[in-house]
Every structure is written in structure tokens, then in C-alpha cells.
PDB file of C-alpha atoms and ligand atoms in Angstrom:
ATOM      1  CA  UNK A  29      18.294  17.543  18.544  1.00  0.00           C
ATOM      2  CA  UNK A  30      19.465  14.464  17.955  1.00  0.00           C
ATOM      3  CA  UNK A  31      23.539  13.875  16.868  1.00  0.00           C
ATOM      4  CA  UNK A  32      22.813  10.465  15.161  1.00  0.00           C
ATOM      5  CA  UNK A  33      24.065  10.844  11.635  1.00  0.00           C
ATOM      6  CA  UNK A  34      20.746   9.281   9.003  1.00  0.00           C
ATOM      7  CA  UNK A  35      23.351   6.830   8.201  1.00  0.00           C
ATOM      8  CA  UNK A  36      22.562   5.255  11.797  1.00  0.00           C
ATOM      9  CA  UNK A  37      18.936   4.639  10.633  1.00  0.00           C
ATOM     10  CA  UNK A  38      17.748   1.737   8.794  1.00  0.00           C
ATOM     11  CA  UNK A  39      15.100   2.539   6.478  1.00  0.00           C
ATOM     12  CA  UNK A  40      12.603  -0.261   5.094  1.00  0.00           C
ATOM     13  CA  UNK A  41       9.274  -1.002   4.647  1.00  0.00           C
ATOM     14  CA  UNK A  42       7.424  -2.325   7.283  1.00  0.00           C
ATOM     15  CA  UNK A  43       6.090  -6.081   7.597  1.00  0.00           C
ATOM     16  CA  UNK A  44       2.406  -7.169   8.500  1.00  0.00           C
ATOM     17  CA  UNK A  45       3.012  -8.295  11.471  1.00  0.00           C
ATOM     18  CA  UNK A  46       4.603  -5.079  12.853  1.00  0.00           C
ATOM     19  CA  UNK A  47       1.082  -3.233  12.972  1.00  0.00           C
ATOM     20  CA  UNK A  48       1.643  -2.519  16.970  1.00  0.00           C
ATOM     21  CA  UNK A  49       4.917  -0.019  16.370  1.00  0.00           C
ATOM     22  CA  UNK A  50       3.173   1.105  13.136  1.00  0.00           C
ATOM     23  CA  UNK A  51       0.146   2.057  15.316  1.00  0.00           C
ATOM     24  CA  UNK A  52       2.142   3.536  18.336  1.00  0.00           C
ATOM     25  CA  UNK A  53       4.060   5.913  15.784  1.00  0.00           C
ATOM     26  CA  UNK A  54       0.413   6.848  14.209  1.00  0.00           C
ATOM     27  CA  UNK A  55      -0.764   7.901  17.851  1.00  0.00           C
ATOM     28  CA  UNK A  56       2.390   9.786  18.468  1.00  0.00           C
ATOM     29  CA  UNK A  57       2.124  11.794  14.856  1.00  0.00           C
ATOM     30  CA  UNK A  58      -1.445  12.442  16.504  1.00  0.00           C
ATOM     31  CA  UNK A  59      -0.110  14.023  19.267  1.00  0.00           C
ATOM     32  CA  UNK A  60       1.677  16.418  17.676  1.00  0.00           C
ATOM     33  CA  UNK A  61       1.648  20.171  18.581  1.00  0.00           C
ATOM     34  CA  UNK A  62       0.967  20.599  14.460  1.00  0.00           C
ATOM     35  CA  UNK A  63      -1.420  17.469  14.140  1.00  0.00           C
ATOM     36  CA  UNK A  64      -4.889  19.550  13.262  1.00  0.00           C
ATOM     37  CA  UNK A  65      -3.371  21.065  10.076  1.00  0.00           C
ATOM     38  CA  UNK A  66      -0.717  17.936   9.358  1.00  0.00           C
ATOM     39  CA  UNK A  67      -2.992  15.114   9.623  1.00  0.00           C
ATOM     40  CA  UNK A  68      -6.620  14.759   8.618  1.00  0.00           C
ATOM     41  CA  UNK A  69      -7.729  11.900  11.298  1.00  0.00           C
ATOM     42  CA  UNK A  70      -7.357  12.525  15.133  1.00  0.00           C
ATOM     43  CA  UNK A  71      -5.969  11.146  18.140  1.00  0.00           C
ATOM     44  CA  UNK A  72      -9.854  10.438  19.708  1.00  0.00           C
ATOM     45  CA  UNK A  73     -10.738   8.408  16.165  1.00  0.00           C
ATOM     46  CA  UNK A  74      -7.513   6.912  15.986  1.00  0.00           C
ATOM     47  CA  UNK A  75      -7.047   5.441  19.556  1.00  0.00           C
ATOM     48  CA  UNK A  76     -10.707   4.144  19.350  1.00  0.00           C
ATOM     49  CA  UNK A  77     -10.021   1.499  16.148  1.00  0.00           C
ATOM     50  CA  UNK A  78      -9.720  -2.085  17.147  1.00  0.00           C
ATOM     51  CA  UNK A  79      -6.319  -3.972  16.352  1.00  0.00           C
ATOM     52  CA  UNK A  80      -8.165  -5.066  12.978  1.00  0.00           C
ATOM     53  CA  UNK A  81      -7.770  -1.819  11.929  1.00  0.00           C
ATOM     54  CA  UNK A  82      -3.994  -1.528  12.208  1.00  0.00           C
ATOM     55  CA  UNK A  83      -3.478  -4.801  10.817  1.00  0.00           C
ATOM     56  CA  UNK A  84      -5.428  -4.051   8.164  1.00  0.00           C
ATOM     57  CA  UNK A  85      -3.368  -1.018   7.678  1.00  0.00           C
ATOM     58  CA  UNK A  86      -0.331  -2.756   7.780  1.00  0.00           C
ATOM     59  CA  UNK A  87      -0.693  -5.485   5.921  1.00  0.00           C
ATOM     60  CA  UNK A  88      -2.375  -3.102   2.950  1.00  0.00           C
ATOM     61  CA  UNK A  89       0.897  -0.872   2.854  1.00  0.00           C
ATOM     62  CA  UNK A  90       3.363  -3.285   3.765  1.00  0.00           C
ATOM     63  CA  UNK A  91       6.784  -5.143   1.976  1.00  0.00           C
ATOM     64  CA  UNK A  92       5.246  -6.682  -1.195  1.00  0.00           C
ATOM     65  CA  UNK A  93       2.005  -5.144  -1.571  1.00  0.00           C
ATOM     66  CA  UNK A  94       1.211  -3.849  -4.253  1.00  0.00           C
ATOM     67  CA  UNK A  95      -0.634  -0.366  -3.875  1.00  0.00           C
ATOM     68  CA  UNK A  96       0.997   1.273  -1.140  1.00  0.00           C
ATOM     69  CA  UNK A  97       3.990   1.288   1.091  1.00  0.00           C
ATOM     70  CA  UNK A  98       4.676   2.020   4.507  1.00  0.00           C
ATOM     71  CA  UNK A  99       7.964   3.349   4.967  1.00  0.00           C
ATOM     72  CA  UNK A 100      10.272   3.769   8.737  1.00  0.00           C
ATOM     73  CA  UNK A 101      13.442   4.868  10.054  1.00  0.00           C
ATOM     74  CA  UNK A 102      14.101   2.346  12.676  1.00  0.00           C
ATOM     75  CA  UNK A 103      17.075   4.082  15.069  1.00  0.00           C
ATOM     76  CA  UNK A 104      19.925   1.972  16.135  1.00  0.00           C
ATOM     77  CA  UNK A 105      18.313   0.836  19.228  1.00  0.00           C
ATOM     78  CA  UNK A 106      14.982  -0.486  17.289  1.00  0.00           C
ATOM     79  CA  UNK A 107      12.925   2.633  18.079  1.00  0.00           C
ATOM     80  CA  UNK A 108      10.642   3.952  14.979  1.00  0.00           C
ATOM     81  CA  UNK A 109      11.328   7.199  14.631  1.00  0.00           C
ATOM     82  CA  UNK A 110       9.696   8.375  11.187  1.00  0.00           C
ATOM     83  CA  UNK A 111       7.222   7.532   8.995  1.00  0.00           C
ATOM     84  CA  UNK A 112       5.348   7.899   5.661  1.00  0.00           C
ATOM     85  CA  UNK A 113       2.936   6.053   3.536  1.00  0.00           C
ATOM     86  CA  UNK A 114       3.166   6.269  -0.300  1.00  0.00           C
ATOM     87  CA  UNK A 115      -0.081   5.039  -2.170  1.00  0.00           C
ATOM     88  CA  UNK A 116      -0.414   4.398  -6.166  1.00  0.00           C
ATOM     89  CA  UNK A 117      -3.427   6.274  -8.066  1.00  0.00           C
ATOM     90  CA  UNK A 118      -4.587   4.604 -11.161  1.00  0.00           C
ATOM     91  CA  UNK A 119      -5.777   6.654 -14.027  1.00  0.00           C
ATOM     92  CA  UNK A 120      -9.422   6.187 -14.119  1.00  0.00           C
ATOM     93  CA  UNK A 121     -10.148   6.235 -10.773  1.00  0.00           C
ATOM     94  CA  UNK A 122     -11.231   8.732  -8.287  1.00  0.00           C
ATOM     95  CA  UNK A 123      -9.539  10.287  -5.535  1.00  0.00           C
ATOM     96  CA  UNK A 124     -10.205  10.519  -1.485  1.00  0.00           C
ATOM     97  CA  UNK A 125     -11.766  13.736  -2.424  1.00  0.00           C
ATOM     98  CA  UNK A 126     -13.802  12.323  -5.458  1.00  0.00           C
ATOM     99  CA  UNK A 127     -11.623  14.002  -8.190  1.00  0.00           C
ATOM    100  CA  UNK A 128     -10.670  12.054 -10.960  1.00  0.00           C
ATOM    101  CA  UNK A 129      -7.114  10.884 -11.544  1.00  0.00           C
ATOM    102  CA  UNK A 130      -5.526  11.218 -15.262  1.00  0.00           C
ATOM    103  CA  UNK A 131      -1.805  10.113 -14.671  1.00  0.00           C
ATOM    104  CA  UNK A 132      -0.655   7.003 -12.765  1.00  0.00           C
ATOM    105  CA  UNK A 133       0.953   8.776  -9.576  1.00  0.00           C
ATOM    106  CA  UNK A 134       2.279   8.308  -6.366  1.00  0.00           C
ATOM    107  CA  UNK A 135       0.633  10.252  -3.023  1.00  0.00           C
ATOM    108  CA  UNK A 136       3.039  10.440  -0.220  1.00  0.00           C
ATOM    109  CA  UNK A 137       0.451  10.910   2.993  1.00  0.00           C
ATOM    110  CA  UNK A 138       0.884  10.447   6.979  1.00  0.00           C
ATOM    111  CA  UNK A 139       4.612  12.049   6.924  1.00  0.00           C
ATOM    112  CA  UNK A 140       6.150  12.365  10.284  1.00  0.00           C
ATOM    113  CA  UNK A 141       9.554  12.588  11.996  1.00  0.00           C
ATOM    114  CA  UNK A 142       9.456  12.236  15.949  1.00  0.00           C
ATOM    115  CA  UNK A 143      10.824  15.989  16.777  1.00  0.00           C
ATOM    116  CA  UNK A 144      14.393  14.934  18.062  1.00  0.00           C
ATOM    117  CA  UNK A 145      14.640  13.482  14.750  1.00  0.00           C
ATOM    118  CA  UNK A 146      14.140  16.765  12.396  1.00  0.00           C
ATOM    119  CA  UNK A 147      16.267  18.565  10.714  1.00  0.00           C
ATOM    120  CA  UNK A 148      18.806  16.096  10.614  1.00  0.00           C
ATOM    121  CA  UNK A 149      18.770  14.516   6.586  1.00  0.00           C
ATOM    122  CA  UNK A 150      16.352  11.553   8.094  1.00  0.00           C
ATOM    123  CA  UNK A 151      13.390  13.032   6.320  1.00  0.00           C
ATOM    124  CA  UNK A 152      14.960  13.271   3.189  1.00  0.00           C
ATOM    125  CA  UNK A 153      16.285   9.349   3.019  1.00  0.00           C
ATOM    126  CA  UNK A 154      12.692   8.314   4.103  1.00  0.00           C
ATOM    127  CA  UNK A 155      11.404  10.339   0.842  1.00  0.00           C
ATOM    128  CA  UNK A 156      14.443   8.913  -1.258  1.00  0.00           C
ATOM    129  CA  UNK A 157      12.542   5.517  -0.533  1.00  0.00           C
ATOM    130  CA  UNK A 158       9.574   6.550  -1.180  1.00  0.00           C
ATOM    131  CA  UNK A 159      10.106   8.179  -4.613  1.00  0.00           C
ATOM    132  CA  UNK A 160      12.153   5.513  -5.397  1.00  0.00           C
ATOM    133  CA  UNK A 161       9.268   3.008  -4.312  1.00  0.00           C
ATOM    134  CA  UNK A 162       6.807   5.402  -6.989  1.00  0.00           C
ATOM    135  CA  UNK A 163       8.987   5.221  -9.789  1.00  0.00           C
ATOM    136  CA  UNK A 164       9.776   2.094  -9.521  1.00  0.00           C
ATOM    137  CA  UNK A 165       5.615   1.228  -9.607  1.00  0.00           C
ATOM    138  CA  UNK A 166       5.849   3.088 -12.650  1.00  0.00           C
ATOM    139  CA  UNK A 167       4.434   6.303 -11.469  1.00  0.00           C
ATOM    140  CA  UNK A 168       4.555   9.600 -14.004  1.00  0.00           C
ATOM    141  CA  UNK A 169       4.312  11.761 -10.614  1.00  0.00           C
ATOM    142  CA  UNK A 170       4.198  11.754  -7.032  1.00  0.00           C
ATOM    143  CA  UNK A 171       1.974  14.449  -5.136  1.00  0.00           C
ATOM    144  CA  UNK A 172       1.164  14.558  -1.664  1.00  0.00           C
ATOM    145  CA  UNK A 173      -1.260  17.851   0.069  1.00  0.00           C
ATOM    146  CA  UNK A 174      -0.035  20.224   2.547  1.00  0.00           C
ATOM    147  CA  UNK A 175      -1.753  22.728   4.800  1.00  0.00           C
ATOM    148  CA  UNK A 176      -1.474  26.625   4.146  1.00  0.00           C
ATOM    149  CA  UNK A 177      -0.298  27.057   7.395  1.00  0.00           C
ATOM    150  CA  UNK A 178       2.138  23.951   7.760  1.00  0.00           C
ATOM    151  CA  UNK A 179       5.346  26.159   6.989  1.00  0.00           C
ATOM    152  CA  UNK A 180       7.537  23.895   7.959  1.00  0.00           C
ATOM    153  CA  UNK A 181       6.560  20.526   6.089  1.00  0.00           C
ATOM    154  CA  UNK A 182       6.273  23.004   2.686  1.00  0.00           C
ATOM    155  CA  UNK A 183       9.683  23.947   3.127  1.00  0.00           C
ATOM    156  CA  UNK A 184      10.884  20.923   3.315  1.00  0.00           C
ATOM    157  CA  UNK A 185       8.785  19.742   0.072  1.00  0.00           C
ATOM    158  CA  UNK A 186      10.313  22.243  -1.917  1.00  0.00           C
ATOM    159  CA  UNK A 187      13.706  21.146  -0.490  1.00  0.00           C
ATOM    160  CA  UNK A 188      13.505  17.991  -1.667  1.00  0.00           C
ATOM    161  CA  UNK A 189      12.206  19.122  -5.187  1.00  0.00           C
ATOM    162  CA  UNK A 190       8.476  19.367  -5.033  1.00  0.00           C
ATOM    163  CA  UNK A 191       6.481  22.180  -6.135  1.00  0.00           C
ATOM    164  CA  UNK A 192       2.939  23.677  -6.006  1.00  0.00           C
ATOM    165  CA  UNK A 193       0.346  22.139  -8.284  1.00  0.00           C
ATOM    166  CA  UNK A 194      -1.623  25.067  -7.970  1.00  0.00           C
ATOM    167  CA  UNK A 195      -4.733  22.848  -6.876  1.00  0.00           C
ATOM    168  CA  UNK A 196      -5.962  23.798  -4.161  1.00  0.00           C
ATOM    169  CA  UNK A 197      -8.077  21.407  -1.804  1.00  0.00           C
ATOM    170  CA  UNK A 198     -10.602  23.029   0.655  1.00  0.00           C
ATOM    171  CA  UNK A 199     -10.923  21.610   3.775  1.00  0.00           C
ATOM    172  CA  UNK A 200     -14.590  20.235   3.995  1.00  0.00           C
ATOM    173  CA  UNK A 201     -18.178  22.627   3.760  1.00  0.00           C
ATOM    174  CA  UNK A 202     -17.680  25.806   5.248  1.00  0.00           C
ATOM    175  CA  UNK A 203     -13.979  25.694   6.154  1.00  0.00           C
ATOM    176  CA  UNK A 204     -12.029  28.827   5.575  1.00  0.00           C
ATOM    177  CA  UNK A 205      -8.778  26.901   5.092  1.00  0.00           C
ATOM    178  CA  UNK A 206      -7.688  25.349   2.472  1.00  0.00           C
ATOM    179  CA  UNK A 207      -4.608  22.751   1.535  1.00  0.00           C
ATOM    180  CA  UNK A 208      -2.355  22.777  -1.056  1.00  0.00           C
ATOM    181  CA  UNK A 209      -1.714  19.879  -3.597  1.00  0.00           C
ATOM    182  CA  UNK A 210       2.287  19.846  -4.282  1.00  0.00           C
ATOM    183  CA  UNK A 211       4.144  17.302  -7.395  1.00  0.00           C
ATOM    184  CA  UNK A 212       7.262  16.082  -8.117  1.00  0.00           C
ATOM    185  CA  UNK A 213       7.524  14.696 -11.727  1.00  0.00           C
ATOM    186  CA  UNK A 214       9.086  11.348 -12.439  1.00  0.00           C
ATOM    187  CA  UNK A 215      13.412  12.729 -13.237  1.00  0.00           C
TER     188      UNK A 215
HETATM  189  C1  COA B 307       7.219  17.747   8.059  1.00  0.00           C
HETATM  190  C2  COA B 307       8.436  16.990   8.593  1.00  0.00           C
HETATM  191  C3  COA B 307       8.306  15.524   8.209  1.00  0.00           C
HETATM  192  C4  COA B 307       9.684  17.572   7.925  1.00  0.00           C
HETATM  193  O1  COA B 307      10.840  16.906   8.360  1.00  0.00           O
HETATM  194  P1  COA B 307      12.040  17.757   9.050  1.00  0.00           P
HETATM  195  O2  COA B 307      13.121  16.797   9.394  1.00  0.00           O
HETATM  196  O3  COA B 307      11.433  18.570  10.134  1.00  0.00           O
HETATM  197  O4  COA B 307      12.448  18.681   7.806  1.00  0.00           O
HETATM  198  P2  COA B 307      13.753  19.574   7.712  1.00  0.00           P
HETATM  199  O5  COA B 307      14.142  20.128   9.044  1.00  0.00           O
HETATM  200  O6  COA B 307      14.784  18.793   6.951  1.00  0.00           O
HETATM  201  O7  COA B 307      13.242  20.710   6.748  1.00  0.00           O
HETATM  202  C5  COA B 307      12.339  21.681   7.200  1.00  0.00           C
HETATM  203  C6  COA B 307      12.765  23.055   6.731  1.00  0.00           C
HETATM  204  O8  COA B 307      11.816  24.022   7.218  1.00  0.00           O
HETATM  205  C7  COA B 307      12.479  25.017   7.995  1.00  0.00           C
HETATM  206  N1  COA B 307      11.537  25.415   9.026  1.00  0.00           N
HETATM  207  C8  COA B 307      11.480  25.049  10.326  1.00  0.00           C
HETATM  208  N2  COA B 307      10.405  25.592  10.912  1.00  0.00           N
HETATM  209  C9  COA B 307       9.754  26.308   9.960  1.00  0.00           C
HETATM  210  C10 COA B 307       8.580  27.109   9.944  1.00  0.00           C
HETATM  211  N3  COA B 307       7.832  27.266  11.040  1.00  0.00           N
HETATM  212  N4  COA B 307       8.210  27.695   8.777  1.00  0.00           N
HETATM  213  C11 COA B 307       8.944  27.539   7.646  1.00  0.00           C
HETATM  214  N5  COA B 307      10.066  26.783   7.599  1.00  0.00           N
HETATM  215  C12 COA B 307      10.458  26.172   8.752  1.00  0.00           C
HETATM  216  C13 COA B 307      13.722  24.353   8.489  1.00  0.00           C
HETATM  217  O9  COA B 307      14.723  25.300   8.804  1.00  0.00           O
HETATM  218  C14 COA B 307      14.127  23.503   7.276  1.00  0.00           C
HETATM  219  O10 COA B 307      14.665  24.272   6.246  1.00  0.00           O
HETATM  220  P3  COA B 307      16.242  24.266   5.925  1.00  0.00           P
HETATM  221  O11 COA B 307      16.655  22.825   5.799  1.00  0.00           O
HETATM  222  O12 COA B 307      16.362  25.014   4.648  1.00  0.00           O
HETATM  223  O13 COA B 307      16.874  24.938   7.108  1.00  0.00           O
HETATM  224  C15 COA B 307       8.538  17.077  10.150  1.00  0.00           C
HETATM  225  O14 COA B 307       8.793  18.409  10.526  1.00  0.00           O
HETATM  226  C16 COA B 307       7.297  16.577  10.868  1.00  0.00           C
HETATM  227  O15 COA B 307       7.171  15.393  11.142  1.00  0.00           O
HETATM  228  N6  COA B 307       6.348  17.493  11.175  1.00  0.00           N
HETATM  229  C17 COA B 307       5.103  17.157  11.881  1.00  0.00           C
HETATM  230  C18 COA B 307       4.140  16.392  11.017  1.00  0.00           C
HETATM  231  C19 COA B 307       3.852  17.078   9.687  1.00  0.00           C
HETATM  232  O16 COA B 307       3.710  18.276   9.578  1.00  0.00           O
HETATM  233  N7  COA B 307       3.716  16.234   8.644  1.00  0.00           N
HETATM  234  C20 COA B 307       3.483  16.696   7.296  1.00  0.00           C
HETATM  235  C21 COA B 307       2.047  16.720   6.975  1.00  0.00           C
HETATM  236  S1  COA B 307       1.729  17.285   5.296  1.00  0.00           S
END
């Protein structure tokens, strides 16, 4: 456990050009012990892209752009220590899943806190920013999908004021499991 107060942390949006840290925090969130039911990409697919792939992914999430936002706590020595992405859904359109979306929302996806950094208040400031981000896009709602089994990231959900959609998402043909779709609606 780490005893840096959140206040030590600079939170911000990342820049284009800083795809490489944005990548080596993606592989580390892929390493987790609770990657399989946190994250829906793996390490193997992951490692394999070529660097047009992370800068792609950086510069379509990064300060100024328009539909989605990658958001880091950068500790007081520099070091990236957690992470999330929030996108914007248009009415109109269709989801990852192929579902339609009615309401102009936010979706809050690839959440992760290196694990000397939980449970500390970091998580919530990087979720402030990303709410704030939402709203400020004009979003009615911000959602994001859980696993069943992901205990801990649901608790901390609720904590910070989402609650169960009662959609349910099942994970591909076949799969036993399912995830759960949680919202926050804009205060
Ligand atoms: C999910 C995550 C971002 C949450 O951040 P965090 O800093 O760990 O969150 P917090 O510690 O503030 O809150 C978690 C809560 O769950 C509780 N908790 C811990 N382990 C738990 C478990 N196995 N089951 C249920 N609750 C658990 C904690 O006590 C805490 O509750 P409290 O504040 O009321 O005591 C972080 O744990 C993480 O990066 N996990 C791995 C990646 C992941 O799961 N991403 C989410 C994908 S949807």
C-alpha cells in the first residue's frame, strides 16, 4: 500500500505523443491477476499490435479529441499509475455489441489502478475526471460493464454512485458468464 496522499497525483489527459507509457500501462492492466474477467482483450493480442496501433489509440482518446478521453494519474516521480478511457455514444448509433444507443452517454472502459495504488481515493479522482469530461460533452449518462465475478471493481462503482442497469451482457456464444451494464445519471 502506498502512503502517497491522491493529492500527490496529477491527473490529465494524455497527449498523442505519449502512446509508449499509454501502451506499457495497457500491458501491465493485462497482466493482472483479475485481467480475464476485467478486460476483454489479452496480453498475447495486445503485445502483438505494431506501434500504429497505440498511436492510433492515443491520438483517438487524447487532450482535444473529441469522442473519447484517456485519462492518468501520473505519481510524483512521472510514473503512470492508473488509467481509464471514457468514450461518447451518439444516439442513433450502435454499440460494440451491436445494440442500439437511445441517449447520448458516456462509457468509462479499460479502468485500472497499478495494485500499490488501490484503495487509496486515486480511483475516485480519476472517475471525478472522467464524469466531469462526460458531462461536460453533454452526456445524459455514463455507463461502463462489469464482470459478475469482479467484486471488487462493482464495489467500487457503487461507491462512487453507479448502479445496476439491469442489462445484462453475455459474454460471447456459449459462455456461461455474463457482465453487468452499470449507469450513473448526469446530477
Ligand atoms: C477496479 C479498480 C480500478 C478499483 O480501484 P480501487 O482503488 O481498487 O478501489 P477502492 O479500493 O477504492 O474500492 C474498492 C472497494 O472494494 C472493496 N473490495 C476489495 N476487494 C474486494 C472483493 N474481492 N470483493 C468485494 N469488494 C472488495 C474494498 O474494500 C473497497 O471498498 P471500501 O472502500 O468500501 O472499503 C482497481 O481495483 C483495479 O484496477 N482492478 C483491476 C482491474 C479491474 O478490475 N478493472 C475494472 C474492470 S471493469
Amino acid at each position: 500500500m502506498s502512503t502517497t496522499s491522491p493529492g500527490a497525483y496529477v491527473i490529465r489527459s494524455i497527449r498523442a505523443d505519449e502512446w509508449a507509457a499509454a501502451k506499457e500501462l495497457r500491458l501491465a492492466a493485462l497482466r493482472d491477476p483479475v485481467a480475464p474477467i476485467a478486460f476483454l482483450t489479452t496480453y498475447e493480442e495486445a503485445v502483438a499490435q505494431p506501434d500504429s496501433f497505440w498511436q492510433e489509440r492515443a491520438a483517438g482518446a487524447c487532450e482535444g479529441a473529441e469522442e473519447a478521453q484517456t485519462i492518468i494519474a501520473e505519481g510524483p516521480d512521472g510514473r503512470w499509475v492508473g488509467t481509464l478511457t471514457v468514450l461518447v455514444e451518439e444516439p442513433g448509433t450502435s454499440d460494440w455489441a451491436g445494440f442500439p444507443v437511445e441517449r447520448k452517454q458516456g462509457h468509462v472502459v479499460a479502468v485500472f489502478v497499478r495494485p500499490e495504488e488501490r484503495g487509496i481515493g486515486l480511483t475516485e479522482v480519476l472517475f471525478d475526471a472522467a464524469l466531469q469530461w462526460a458531462w461536460a460533452r453533454g452526456a445524459e449518462r455514463v455507463r461502463l460493464i462489469v464482470h459478475e465475478e469482479n467484486g471488487r471493481a462493482q464495489r467500487f462503482y457503487r461507491k462512487v454512485g453507479f448502479v445496476p442497469s439491469g442489462v445484462t451482457v453475455p459474454l460471447g456464444a456459449g459462455s456461461e458468464e455474463s457482465e453487468w451494464e452499470f449507469v450513473i445519471e448526469r446530477p
